[in-house]
XYZ file of C-alpha atoms in Angstrom:
779
model
C 44.142 61.730 -35.509
C 40.984 62.992 -37.406
C 38.768 60.353 -35.726
C 36.350 62.559 -34.459
C 33.101 63.958 -36.460
C 32.511 67.814 -35.285
C 29.570 69.967 -36.000
C 28.639 73.126 -34.699
C 25.165 73.147 -35.237
C 21.897 70.748 -34.931
C 21.180 68.173 -37.942
C 18.173 69.660 -39.704
C 17.821 66.182 -41.971
C 18.667 62.517 -41.874
C 21.591 63.332 -43.982
C 22.841 65.922 -41.295
C 22.397 63.644 -38.181
C 25.301 61.119 -36.658
C 24.577 57.459 -37.075
C 24.981 54.789 -33.686
C 24.376 51.305 -33.913
C 25.478 47.641 -32.462
C 24.895 45.567 -35.512
C 21.382 45.371 -34.259
C 19.908 48.502 -32.851
C 20.720 51.486 -34.844
C 19.707 55.507 -34.006
C 20.399 58.989 -35.911
C 20.705 61.059 -33.615
C 20.120 64.869 -34.711
C 21.140 66.980 -31.562
C 18.372 69.081 -31.690
C 17.728 72.052 -29.259
C 15.615 72.587 -27.428
C 14.248 69.359 -29.282
C 16.053 66.435 -29.978
C 14.804 63.656 -32.368
C 16.718 60.274 -32.578
C 15.294 58.285 -35.032
C 15.094 54.301 -34.660
C 15.894 51.119 -36.683
C 16.130 47.132 -35.599
C 17.942 45.043 -38.318
C 15.379 42.570 -38.428
C 11.985 44.706 -38.737
C 10.807 44.260 -42.082
C 7.640 44.452 -43.636
C 5.979 40.633 -44.662
C 4.493 37.818 -42.976
C 7.278 35.259 -43.727
C 8.688 33.063 -46.388
C 6.637 33.589 -49.283
C 5.940 30.372 -51.973
C 8.141 30.055 -54.427
C 7.024 30.843 -57.968
C 7.555 27.583 -60.637
C 8.672 28.324 -64.166
C 8.209 25.389 -66.401
C 11.350 23.269 -67.732
C 9.878 23.896 -71.184
C 9.684 27.880 -70.443
C 13.401 28.026 -70.119
C 14.058 25.661 -72.606
C 12.032 28.289 -74.756
C 13.647 31.431 -73.526
C 17.289 29.455 -74.143
C 16.155 28.636 -77.661
C 15.566 32.644 -78.526
C 18.701 33.485 -77.109
C 20.789 30.780 -79.094
C 18.735 32.026 -81.986
C 20.389 35.693 -81.247
C 16.643 36.422 -80.931
C 17.424 38.823 -77.853
C 14.831 41.037 -78.170
C 11.805 38.483 -78.532
C 13.573 36.412 -75.190
C 13.691 39.666 -73.407
C 10.113 40.100 -73.888
C 9.431 36.489 -73.175
C 11.163 36.452 -70.116
C 9.431 39.491 -69.003
C 6.238 37.728 -69.289
C 6.885 34.297 -68.075
C 10.191 34.259 -65.852
C 10.371 37.210 -63.359
C 8.438 37.309 -59.831
C 7.213 39.070 -56.886
C 9.346 42.510 -55.291
C 10.754 41.965 -52.085
C 9.551 43.571 -48.853
C 10.798 47.043 -46.926
C 13.172 47.587 -44.356
C 10.715 49.155 -41.748
C 11.463 52.281 -39.358
C 11.261 50.830 -35.865
C 10.755 54.193 -33.683
C 11.226 57.976 -32.511
C 12.620 58.836 -29.606
C 12.080 62.682 -28.681
C 12.757 65.212 -25.475
C 12.195 68.906 -25.238
C 14.369 70.723 -23.030
C 11.501 72.666 -21.625
C 13.847 75.922 -19.839
C 16.209 76.155 -22.927
C 15.564 79.185 -25.069
C 19.133 80.560 -26.533
C 21.269 77.664 -26.575
C 24.790 79.184 -26.899
C 28.590 77.600 -27.623
C 26.437 74.206 -29.198
C 28.905 71.980 -30.519
C 28.234 68.212 -31.017
C 30.856 65.467 -31.979
C 30.953 61.630 -33.002
C 34.110 60.123 -31.472
C 35.138 56.977 -33.758
C 37.774 55.340 -31.548
C 34.979 54.934 -28.514
C 31.350 55.030 -30.699
C 30.097 57.828 -28.384
C 28.117 60.944 -29.593
C 28.169 64.227 -27.455
C 26.296 67.218 -27.634
C 27.112 70.277 -25.663
C 25.448 73.968 -25.568
C 24.620 76.530 -23.058
C 21.991 78.816 -21.540
C 21.485 80.816 -18.965
C 24.694 79.675 -18.140
C 24.023 76.287 -17.360
C 25.953 73.906 -19.314
C 24.177 71.018 -20.604
C 25.813 67.713 -21.621
C 24.630 64.754 -23.724
C 26.516 61.266 -24.008
C 25.375 58.436 -25.804
C 26.031 55.227 -27.431
C 24.316 51.716 -28.324
C 26.237 49.126 -26.253
C 26.753 45.875 -27.969
C 26.780 43.634 -24.832
C 23.923 45.195 -23.430
C 21.625 45.185 -26.335
C 20.524 48.771 -25.532
C 20.791 52.690 -25.917
C 22.437 54.530 -23.342
C 21.369 58.590 -22.720
C 22.860 60.614 -20.278
C 22.090 64.077 -20.120
C 23.426 66.510 -17.324
C 23.178 70.137 -16.287
C 25.850 72.027 -14.768
C 24.633 75.524 -13.582
C 22.261 76.973 -11.751
C 19.174 75.486 -14.076
C 18.248 71.918 -13.740
C 16.871 69.401 -16.313
C 13.017 69.733 -17.245
C 12.637 67.459 -19.926
C 9.112 66.198 -21.778
C 9.787 62.776 -23.420
C 8.070 60.844 -26.079
C 8.190 57.798 -28.142
C 6.967 57.379 -31.515
C 6.380 54.895 -34.628
C 5.975 55.724 -38.192
C 4.194 51.936 -38.269
C 1.081 51.335 -36.774
C 1.930 51.265 -32.910
C 0.479 51.545 -29.376
C 1.965 53.747 -26.595
C 1.989 52.953 -22.934
C 3.539 54.220 -20.018
C 4.632 51.920 -16.705
C 5.539 53.017 -13.028
C 6.228 56.591 -13.914
C 9.728 55.852 -15.222
C 8.921 53.455 -18.076
C 7.506 54.267 -21.815
C 7.412 51.963 -24.545
C 5.665 51.997 -28.102
C 4.697 48.701 -29.513
C 2.872 47.162 -32.466
C 3.184 45.123 -35.921
C 4.958 46.031 -39.227
C 2.565 45.984 -42.206
C 1.917 42.708 -44.060
C 2.825 44.107 -47.343
C 5.154 47.192 -48.358
C 5.376 47.655 -52.334
C 8.717 49.447 -53.198
C 8.471 53.129 -53.722
C 8.953 53.054 -57.199
C 5.754 51.059 -57.898
C 2.430 52.678 -58.217
C -0.563 51.435 -56.886
C -3.509 52.270 -54.856
C -2.526 50.689 -51.472
C 0.968 50.435 -51.596
C 1.084 50.035 -47.394
C -1.067 46.883 -46.191
C -2.073 45.999 -42.799
C -3.756 42.934 -42.743
C -5.611 41.809 -39.548
C -5.612 38.210 -40.370
C -2.362 37.954 -41.398
C -0.118 40.379 -39.670
C 3.480 41.499 -39.667
C 6.033 40.886 -37.098
C 5.567 42.347 -33.631
C 7.826 44.796 -32.380
C 8.419 46.827 -29.112
C 11.091 50.411 -28.111
C 11.078 50.159 -24.293
C 12.498 53.095 -22.523
C 13.565 53.279 -18.665
C 14.682 56.899 -17.157
C 16.588 57.322 -13.854
C 17.423 60.547 -12.582
C 19.546 62.249 -9.866
C 17.409 64.915 -8.214
C 13.464 66.011 -9.474
C 10.646 63.867 -10.200
C 9.636 61.797 -12.920
C 6.152 61.357 -14.181
C 3.688 59.802 -16.851
C 0.929 60.778 -18.750
C -0.869 60.051 -22.210
C 1.404 62.585 -23.830
C 5.249 60.354 -22.436
C 6.987 61.542 -19.371
C 7.882 64.385 -17.634
C 10.990 65.270 -16.047
C 11.213 68.256 -13.435
C 14.271 69.409 -11.808
C 16.716 66.907 -12.401
C 20.605 67.215 -12.346
C 21.029 64.036 -14.201
C 18.890 61.898 -16.408
C 19.948 58.454 -17.760
C 17.777 56.648 -20.645
C 17.838 53.262 -21.242
C 16.297 51.873 -24.196
C 15.840 48.765 -25.781
C 14.013 46.835 -28.860
C 12.640 43.460 -29.928
C 10.961 42.076 -33.080
C 8.970 38.976 -34.057
C 11.709 37.776 -36.221
C 13.112 34.383 -35.741
C 14.118 32.838 -39.168
C 13.498 33.512 -42.726
C 11.968 30.302 -42.622
C 10.189 29.861 -39.145
C 7.077 31.835 -38.141
C 7.135 35.563 -36.818
C 5.867 36.335 -33.547
C 2.898 38.563 -34.099
C 1.885 39.428 -30.357
C 3.534 43.066 -29.292
C 3.207 42.042 -25.706
C 5.998 38.893 -26.658
C 8.479 41.755 -27.367
C 7.355 43.918 -24.295
C 8.137 41.278 -22.641
C 11.826 40.769 -23.954
C 12.648 44.055 -23.917
C 11.680 44.804 -20.121
C 13.634 41.422 -19.326
C 16.729 42.905 -21.186
C 15.936 46.522 -18.974
C 15.683 44.870 -15.715
C 19.544 43.252 -16.739
C 20.781 46.739 -17.316
C 19.715 47.809 -13.659
C 22.693 45.783 -12.357
C 25.238 48.150 -13.614
C 25.950 51.701 -13.120
C 26.216 54.444 -16.492
C 30.095 54.466 -15.997
C 29.996 50.451 -15.941
C 28.050 50.074 -19.312
C 30.009 52.791 -20.752
C 33.162 51.040 -19.928
C 31.963 47.895 -21.354
C 30.488 49.194 -24.118
C 34.094 50.773 -25.596
C 36.050 47.481 -24.226
C 33.658 45.572 -26.758
C 33.475 48.159 -29.536
C 37.552 48.781 -29.664
C 37.905 44.995 -29.590
C 36.589 44.651 -33.613
C 37.552 48.204 -34.151
C 41.328 47.518 -33.388
C 43.953 50.273 -33.848
C 43.724 50.632 -37.364
C 44.512 53.988 -38.392
C 45.745 56.132 -41.342
C 47.844 59.785 -40.507
C 48.984 61.485 -44.008
C 51.233 64.600 -42.939
C 48.862 67.302 -41.997
C 48.374 69.692 -38.923
C 45.347 68.464 -37.163
C 41.902 70.851 -38.195
C 39.481 71.688 -35.781
C 37.097 73.399 -38.106
C 33.826 71.603 -38.237
C 33.476 68.479 -40.523
C 30.803 70.008 -42.954
C 32.927 72.889 -43.071
C 35.872 70.664 -44.035
C 33.751 68.917 -46.316
C 32.435 72.512 -48.175
C 36.055 73.335 -48.623
C 36.854 70.164 -50.424
C 34.085 70.763 -52.236
C 35.258 73.867 -53.369
C 38.481 72.784 -54.628
C 40.641 72.697 -51.389
C 42.729 69.503 -50.240
C 42.359 68.200 -47.059
C 44.323 65.318 -46.449
C 43.023 64.922 -42.989
C 39.493 64.726 -44.290
C 40.714 61.717 -46.638
C 41.801 60.081 -43.149
C 38.351 61.098 -41.353
C 36.227 59.413 -43.948
C 38.230 56.393 -43.936
C 38.024 56.121 -40.130
C 34.407 56.952 -40.650
C 33.394 54.253 -42.670
C 35.529 51.684 -40.800
C 33.095 52.655 -37.665
C 30.330 52.668 -40.004
C 30.596 48.691 -40.751
C 30.959 47.679 -36.868
C 28.042 50.082 -36.121
C 25.702 48.120 -38.824
C 27.609 44.629 -38.899
C 28.257 42.230 -35.675
C 28.569 38.715 -35.589
C 24.874 36.983 -34.775
C 23.212 40.391 -36.739
C 22.002 40.733 -40.473
C 24.326 41.880 -42.802
C 24.693 45.924 -43.646
C 21.653 46.645 -46.403
C 21.697 49.264 -48.997
C 21.429 51.679 -46.119
C 23.569 49.489 -43.412
C 20.633 49.605 -40.680
C 19.446 53.297 -40.849
C 16.468 54.331 -42.829
C 13.476 56.341 -42.218
C 11.410 55.581 -44.861
C 8.473 53.003 -44.831
C 8.874 52.904 -48.030
C 12.475 53.015 -48.910
C 14.406 53.409 -52.135
C 14.860 50.130 -53.251
C 13.114 48.668 -50.179
C 17.030 49.023 -48.606
C 16.913 45.456 -49.168
C 20.134 43.689 -50.150
C 21.059 44.081 -54.027
C 23.522 41.297 -54.652
C 24.831 42.093 -58.376
C 27.186 44.593 -56.461
C 25.936 46.552 -53.742
C 25.763 43.953 -51.013
C 29.137 42.277 -52.404
C 30.507 45.895 -52.071
C 29.705 46.783 -48.880
C 32.317 43.775 -47.581
C 35.107 44.568 -49.775
C 36.851 46.206 -46.534
C 36.371 43.853 -44.317
C 39.685 41.773 -45.380
C 42.083 44.306 -45.852
C 40.597 47.015 -43.421
C 40.629 44.195 -40.642
C 37.087 43.798 -39.806
C 36.829 39.864 -39.588
C 34.345 40.086 -36.753
C 32.067 41.995 -38.372
C 32.751 39.874 -41.821
C 30.699 36.772 -40.321
C 27.489 38.384 -40.604
C 27.680 38.683 -43.903
C 29.124 34.910 -44.204
C 26.101 33.874 -42.095
C 23.660 35.453 -44.358
C 24.923 33.852 -47.389
C 25.473 30.035 -45.868
C 21.508 30.560 -45.350
C 20.916 31.471 -48.719
C 22.378 28.494 -49.760
C 19.421 26.815 -48.075
C 16.600 29.108 -49.295
C 17.960 29.122 -53.123
C 17.936 25.406 -53.337
C 14.199 25.761 -53.859
C 14.675 28.499 -56.546
C 17.647 26.262 -58.067
C 15.009 23.266 -58.159
C 11.676 25.427 -59.206
C 13.272 27.898 -61.449
C 16.041 26.751 -62.986
C 15.722 23.104 -63.078
C 19.490 22.526 -61.420
C 20.914 21.241 -58.528
C 22.622 22.745 -55.852
C 21.548 26.725 -55.092
C 21.218 30.441 -56.341
C 19.964 33.545 -55.825
C 18.844 36.743 -58.533
C 19.112 40.384 -58.042
C 17.350 41.754 -54.925
C 17.048 39.859 -51.262
C 14.866 40.726 -48.053
C 14.983 39.419 -44.527
C 12.623 36.359 -45.819
C 15.511 35.024 -48.093
C 13.940 35.695 -51.579
C 15.843 34.071 -53.708
C 14.132 33.837 -57.015
C 13.862 36.926 -59.719
C 11.941 40.329 -58.551
C 9.472 41.929 -60.966
C 10.182 44.524 -63.049
C 13.085 43.987 -65.831
C 14.579 41.243 -66.959
C 18.487 43.083 -67.145
C 18.215 43.656 -63.339
C 15.635 41.029 -62.190
C 16.810 38.066 -64.097
C 20.247 37.541 -62.508
C 21.040 34.109 -60.866
C 24.727 35.011 -60.706
C 23.822 36.579 -57.267
C 24.908 33.719 -55.551
C 27.852 32.530 -57.036
C 29.109 36.837 -56.320
C 28.414 36.107 -52.812
C 30.614 32.798 -52.734
C 33.273 34.300 -53.953
C 32.880 37.618 -51.207
C 32.290 35.022 -48.503
C 35.646 33.179 -49.266
C 37.474 36.347 -48.890
C 36.778 35.907 -45.311
C 38.527 32.808 -45.363
C 41.364 34.127 -47.272
C 42.117 37.009 -44.776
C 41.177 35.160 -41.215
C 42.531 31.705 -42.038
C 39.123 30.532 -39.904
C 39.289 26.765 -40.768
C 35.990 26.303 -38.515
C 33.959 28.602 -41.206
C 35.900 27.457 -44.261
C 34.931 23.708 -43.086
C 31.177 24.233 -42.121
C 29.653 27.516 -43.652
C 31.603 28.756 -46.468
C 32.709 25.380 -48.453
C 29.146 24.364 -48.449
C 28.173 27.211 -50.094
C 30.644 26.929 -52.294
C 30.107 23.575 -52.969
C 26.117 24.319 -53.523
C 27.158 26.956 -56.343
C 29.251 24.800 -57.993
C 26.919 22.254 -58.260
C 24.468 24.909 -59.687
C 26.671 26.297 -62.165
C 27.512 22.473 -63.685
C 23.887 21.789 -64.422
C 23.602 26.030 -65.771
C 26.063 25.742 -67.939
C 24.855 24.751 -71.250
C 27.219 23.347 -74.264
C 27.054 24.428 -77.796
C 28.199 22.972 -81.241
C 31.767 24.299 -80.109
C 32.116 22.005 -77.150
C 32.034 25.138 -74.790
C 30.130 25.881 -71.985
C 27.774 28.787 -71.729
C 25.164 30.638 -69.465
C 21.750 31.340 -70.694
C 19.906 33.428 -70.109
C 22.585 35.944 -69.023
C 22.712 39.598 -68.284
C 25.282 42.188 -67.260
C 24.098 43.778 -64.498
C 21.567 46.653 -65.205
C 23.183 47.108 -68.657
C 21.561 46.814 -72.440
C 23.222 46.750 -76.136
C 21.602 47.172 -78.787
C 20.492 44.364 -81.469
C 20.877 44.110 -85.194
C 17.635 45.904 -85.471
C 18.044 48.239 -83.052
C 16.008 46.922 -79.854
C 17.879 47.532 -76.695
C 18.041 44.489 -74.885
C 19.672 43.285 -71.886
C 19.315 39.487 -72.364
C 21.916 37.563 -74.101
C 24.328 34.601 -73.365
C 27.519 34.269 -71.202
C 28.518 37.772 -70.234
C 31.952 38.555 -69.576
C 30.549 39.013 -65.991
C 29.368 35.364 -65.794
C 32.003 34.043 -67.029
C 34.492 35.805 -64.538
C 32.079 35.213 -61.844
C 32.139 31.141 -62.615
C 36.129 31.660 -63.211
C 36.614 32.570 -59.372
C 33.473 29.886 -57.854
C 35.823 27.246 -59.519
C 39.429 28.410 -58.062
C 38.107 29.109 -54.758
C 36.276 25.734 -54.673
C 39.239 23.657 -55.688
C 41.535 25.884 -53.191
C 39.286 25.055 -50.346
C 38.659 21.477 -51.315
C 42.979 21.338 -51.214
C 42.801 23.059 -47.760
C 40.324 21.202 -46.285
C 41.773 17.588 -47.444
C 38.155 16.997 -49.441
C 38.774 14.252 -52.276
C 35.871 14.180 -54.649
C 34.704 13.626 -58.106
C 33.416 16.842 -58.042
C 36.823 18.311 -58.091
C 37.817 16.518 -61.396
C 34.244 17.957 -62.795
C 35.350 21.313 -61.994
C 39.119 20.820 -63.329
C 37.560 19.850 -66.793
C 34.490 22.216 -67.286
C 37.329 25.077 -66.135
C 38.989 23.651 -69.496
C 35.856 24.514 -71.532
C 34.710 27.926 -70.606
C 34.891 30.367 -73.249
C 38.192 33.284 -73.271
C 37.961 36.520 -72.031
C 37.257 38.678 -75.587
C 38.715 42.026 -76.460
C 36.642 44.043 -78.678
C 37.022 46.629 -81.946
C 38.161 49.295 -79.883
C 40.667 47.521 -77.812
C 38.280 47.131 -74.546
C 37.455 43.881 -72.737
C 34.360 42.875 -74.184
C 31.135 43.212 -71.783
C 29.217 40.622 -73.630
C 29.353 37.327 -75.685
C 29.785 39.411 -78.853
C 31.155 42.657 -79.558
C 27.133 44.720 -79.657
C 26.822 48.336 -79.863
C 26.485 49.895 -76.149
C 23.305 51.703 -75.609
C 25.011 53.529 -72.600
C 28.928 53.516 -72.672
C 28.987 55.314 -69.391
C 26.754 52.848 -67.962
C 27.375 52.578 -64.033
C 28.099 49.071 -63.877
C 31.893 47.764 -64.446
C 30.559 44.210 -64.444
C 33.184 43.102 -67.577
C 36.099 43.866 -65.241
C 34.612 41.558 -62.194
C 37.907 39.033 -63.064
C 40.298 42.063 -62.503
C 38.424 43.428 -59.551
C 37.324 42.518 -57.122
C 38.402 39.216 -58.752
C 41.402 37.419 -59.403
C 41.425 35.490 -62.548
C 43.082 38.231 -64.551
C 46.506 38.410 -63.101
C 48.354 41.876 -63.359
C 50.839 39.694 -65.307
C 47.874 39.197 -68.132
C 49.187 42.116 -69.869
C 47.175 42.554 -72.804
C 43.587 41.904 -70.604
C 44.768 44.574 -68.185
C 45.559 46.704 -70.970
C 41.737 45.799 -72.297
C 40.318 46.493 -68.838
C 41.921 49.799 -68.541
C 40.633 50.575 -71.828
C 37.285 49.661 -70.731
C 37.279 51.581 -67.694
C 38.629 55.114 -68.963
C 36.190 55.012 -72.222
C 33.482 54.040 -69.502
C 34.326 57.124 -67.144
C 34.649 59.292 -70.466
C 31.162 58.880 -70.853
C 29.855 59.004 -67.398
C 26.650 60.716 -67.470
C 26.246 61.145 -63.625
C 28.673 60.328 -60.609
C 27.065 57.334 -58.160
C 29.084 57.014 -55.293
C 29.557 53.088 -55.338
C 30.435 53.245 -58.837
C 32.817 55.782 -58.019
C 34.338 53.888 -55.344
C 34.743 50.446 -57.878
C 36.453 52.568 -59.649
C 38.795 54.001 -56.996
C 39.804 50.311 -56.287
C 40.293 49.700 -60.401
C 42.867 52.361 -60.282
C 44.102 51.193 -57.181
C 44.737 47.741 -58.624
C 46.321 49.450 -61.563
C 48.679 50.648 -59.529
C 47.906 54.378 -60.283
C 47.565 55.953 -57.170
C 47.195 59.777 -58.405
C 43.986 58.825 -60.402
C 42.673 56.433 -57.527
C 43.183 59.740 -55.069
C 41.401 62.066 -57.598
C 38.398 59.847 -57.550
C 38.497 59.272 -53.831
C 38.608 63.126 -53.717
C 35.890 63.304 -56.472
C 33.383 61.111 -54.085
C 33.935 63.504 -51.340
C 33.311 66.535 -53.501
C 29.813 64.931 -55.314
C 28.501 61.910 -53.319
C 29.154 62.505 -49.910
C 26.190 64.145 -47.702
C 27.449 66.435 -44.267
C 27.277 63.813 -42.549
C 29.773 61.885 -44.737
C 26.942 59.106 -45.629
C 27.336 58.337 -49.453
C 24.758 59.352 -51.614
C 22.936 57.931 -54.775
C 21.420 60.419 -57.151
C 18.263 59.338 -58.916
C 18.740 57.348 -62.223
C 15.895 58.908 -64.182
C 14.410 54.810 -64.946
C 11.637 54.479 -63.282
C 9.154 56.876 -61.124
C 9.398 57.080 -57.364
C 13.132 57.946 -57.351
C 14.793 60.419 -55.482
C 18.396 61.139 -54.044
C 19.195 58.545 -51.388
C 21.724 57.510 -49.073
C 23.027 54.481 -50.237
C 26.090 52.795 -47.382
C 27.920 50.636 -50.084
C 29.820 53.731 -51.004
C 31.298 54.716 -47.997
C 32.725 50.863 -48.083
C 33.782 50.385 -51.105
C 36.118 53.470 -50.500
C 37.571 52.612 -47.355
C 38.480 48.966 -49.522
C 40.189 51.568 -52.182
C 41.917 53.046 -49.258
C 43.806 49.410 -48.470
C 44.100 48.823 -52.045
C 46.293 51.702 -52.703
C 48.621 50.978 -49.484
C 48.785 47.310 -49.437
C 48.705 44.160 -51.752
C 48.885 40.716 -50.945
C 48.218 36.836 -51.749
C 49.440 34.003 -49.971
C 53.198 34.511 -49.236
C 53.362 37.631 -50.967
C 52.800 41.570 -49.175
C 53.375 44.278 -51.540
C 53.612 47.774 -49.965
C 52.340 51.318 -51.609
C 51.462 49.874 -54.789
C 49.290 52.820 -56.073
C 50.885 55.508 -53.168
C 48.687 58.957 -54.450
C 51.120 61.588 -54.982
C 49.927 64.145 -52.795
C 50.260 61.644 -50.018
C 54.005 61.975 -49.802
C 54.582 61.204 -46.235
C 52.734 59.458 -43.648
C 51.922 55.921 -41.889
C 48.824 53.137 -41.706
C 48.611 50.834 -38.967
C 47.041 47.608 -38.811
C 45.901 46.523 -42.298
C 45.759 43.086 -43.086
C 46.980 41.115 -45.698
C 45.914 37.471 -47.337
C 47.200 34.828 -44.895
C 46.397 36.769 -41.541
C 49.079 39.359 -41.542
C 48.663 42.778 -39.608
C 50.710 45.271 -41.560
C 51.822 48.461 -40.759
C 53.967 50.746 -43.353
C 55.451 54.227 -42.792
C 56.608 56.173 -45.465
C 58.493 59.426 -46.390
C 59.054 61.675 -49.719
C 56.789 58.692 -50.927
C 59.225 55.741 -49.885
C 58.628 53.447 -47.462
C 61.241 53.543 -44.379
C 59.568 50.636 -42.074
C 56.863 48.012 -42.355
C 55.950 45.997 -39.195
C 54.211 42.407 -39.387
C 52.121 40.148 -36.835
C 50.777 37.243 -38.119
C 47.829 34.672 -37.125
C 50.055 31.663 -38.143
C 53.578 30.946 -38.786
C 54.564 31.274 -42.242
C 57.214 33.247 -44.321
C 56.492 35.595 -46.622
C 58.364 37.545 -49.261
C 57.788 41.475 -49.169
C 57.601 43.367 -52.785
C 57.739 47.402 -53.432
C 57.846 48.281 -56.635
C 59.426 46.035 -58.991
C 61.970 44.606 -56.766
C 61.360 42.419 -53.265
C 63.412 42.418 -50.278
C 66.646 39.698 -50.773
C 65.512 37.890 -47.593
C 62.126 36.003 -46.915
C 60.443 36.637 -43.571
C 59.858 34.309 -41.178
C 56.459 35.330 -39.294
C 55.876 33.160 -35.657
C 52.311 33.434 -34.688
C 51.636 36.774 -32.910
C 54.957 37.801 -32.339
C 55.413 41.320 -34.020
C 58.548 41.926 -36.455
C 59.596 45.085 -37.361
C 61.354 46.012 -40.422
C 64.169 48.620 -40.882
C 63.670 49.173 -44.421
C 66.847 51.785 -44.857
C 69.190 48.785 -44.058
C 67.857 45.647 -46.043
C 68.427 45.042 -49.441
C 66.225 44.818 -52.218
C 66.414 43.000 -55.588
């Protein structure tokens, strides 16, 4: 079934270790022998002391930038903005703690193996020493809010363990009652990004400390003894040991004062441990599996291939050497769904650049939420891959930002509504960061977030979330855009300043510029926003004057433009590009992930394809998330062969041994290094769904981009727009059956290629309907 990661040696590094998580508490498990190492994270544990005062930009400053832009003095405008309109860097996501323990009697481990079971979210490692078998099982329970580890020794030898807790941030270590160990302290008051050179990048300010934290470990055992000293816990002659680890920090909400007293966190952790004491290990494990599987659901992809029992890293190496492994393609899909649940659950923070797993006190790009592609891509899979419960963390995040971003809209953009720029941290910074305008100044960030948030409703049909969370954010973003758009002499409305995320062009004098007006990305995102707002008003029965304003303004936006080479134009003018192979596919947003460029818009679709082909022909380096976007684009274009080529290319070039996606150094700033970045994982899972299922209201297209090599197979549990679960089986590249189960009563048209089923399918709420396609009439 390709739902287990397997390795026959311990991890030597972070990118070989295996991840566990419950959305808040994360762990990277090395499976080491004789010393095990488990690094810990907590989703709200960040540097900083709270929400910082918004920088104010005079309206005259903004108008001067616009004046330079509309006079087409783009270089001067960019230099002016860099000097006068940028802000301060985000704070950073922090490592929480390190749990380690040493098997003291183990000297020659044999028959070592470690697994990550994706169906149950349980890590297991096994080895033998002196004819004794040692088995470790661990999971992070969402109901119990704890990491639970059971270690057993089956044989003549017993368990002798030395256990330690540690942390990369300032801390103290304490023991309690000979069976409890905890580490607590405070996060730094400020951490500068890894690419910023300064004398004191990590600051602990005693007068204004960072948030408190605690990791609390309790040990129970069968047989033997446990004792405590300053070095930790010592376990001797035990048959079985169970660890319970809980965590807490001082974060409350972005606009509330943090808790800086570690004793408060210590008490919180201790109270949670006490709740666990009433349950056995077996009860906790069963509770964990039931909770996890309620979110993971029975979603699977099977391709016609014999199950492969080789270790995962060996399978990956073979693929990297040119061999095909359809099972690894399935495993990667299942793993990426697993990662989403492990780092995003209802009530948690959404997945950041690294999900929730980071060991560095100065993580690359602060491990923040980068909202000019990466955060949104993280959640492309949630609708089609049937991870609706994990989607709510993102929707809640956008709703919070819509409040925080009102200040930025008012003080920096002089607009109503709300906005957010390129980078966001736990304190909900929505203004531009420092650096370069080409990435830092991007007030379309909040607009794109609204579009991705609306996808939650399209797939879930959750009217409560639409009414109370999504619609208010949409409306606020609409208000911002109506004010932000500037009417020019031709009667049309344009954004200014405007950037195409992180990309640059050459002006008439050869300067490399990032700033102009109404990039294609801005246009596409605003089109998407306006369409979603109007649809939401219709669904909710809302009638207001704003609807007419949006309808009128939509008619006065410029059209998409096709450049001199036949590709869709990235900027308002057909500038000479500085980097034709740039990593961002921003101009084709309207085609994917947006919907304003339809497949029936033949000329624009052709122009999008031309853009994609020219971009790829000039690629300088493979970047995981960029490749994932490319796979989605080829799938939406209906070319399964190219989509699968780049899906396999992602595995060949952009995946570590633990199947984490990698991002290479860009060579643009100091301090860059190769790094795990999770968006490529999630984006590639979205692409698999896009190959197998395309949907819109009342219409489902099956196998729209089936790869040539996926000759026979089946997929279960994908979700179509409108809340319809879909199973598809195919043989010899043709569909043989589908199964449908809808969350609401509705009628559906089924399409395959250029044909549709003669009869419209009536679906009753929660009633499964299986259709044998051999006997169906297609028209």
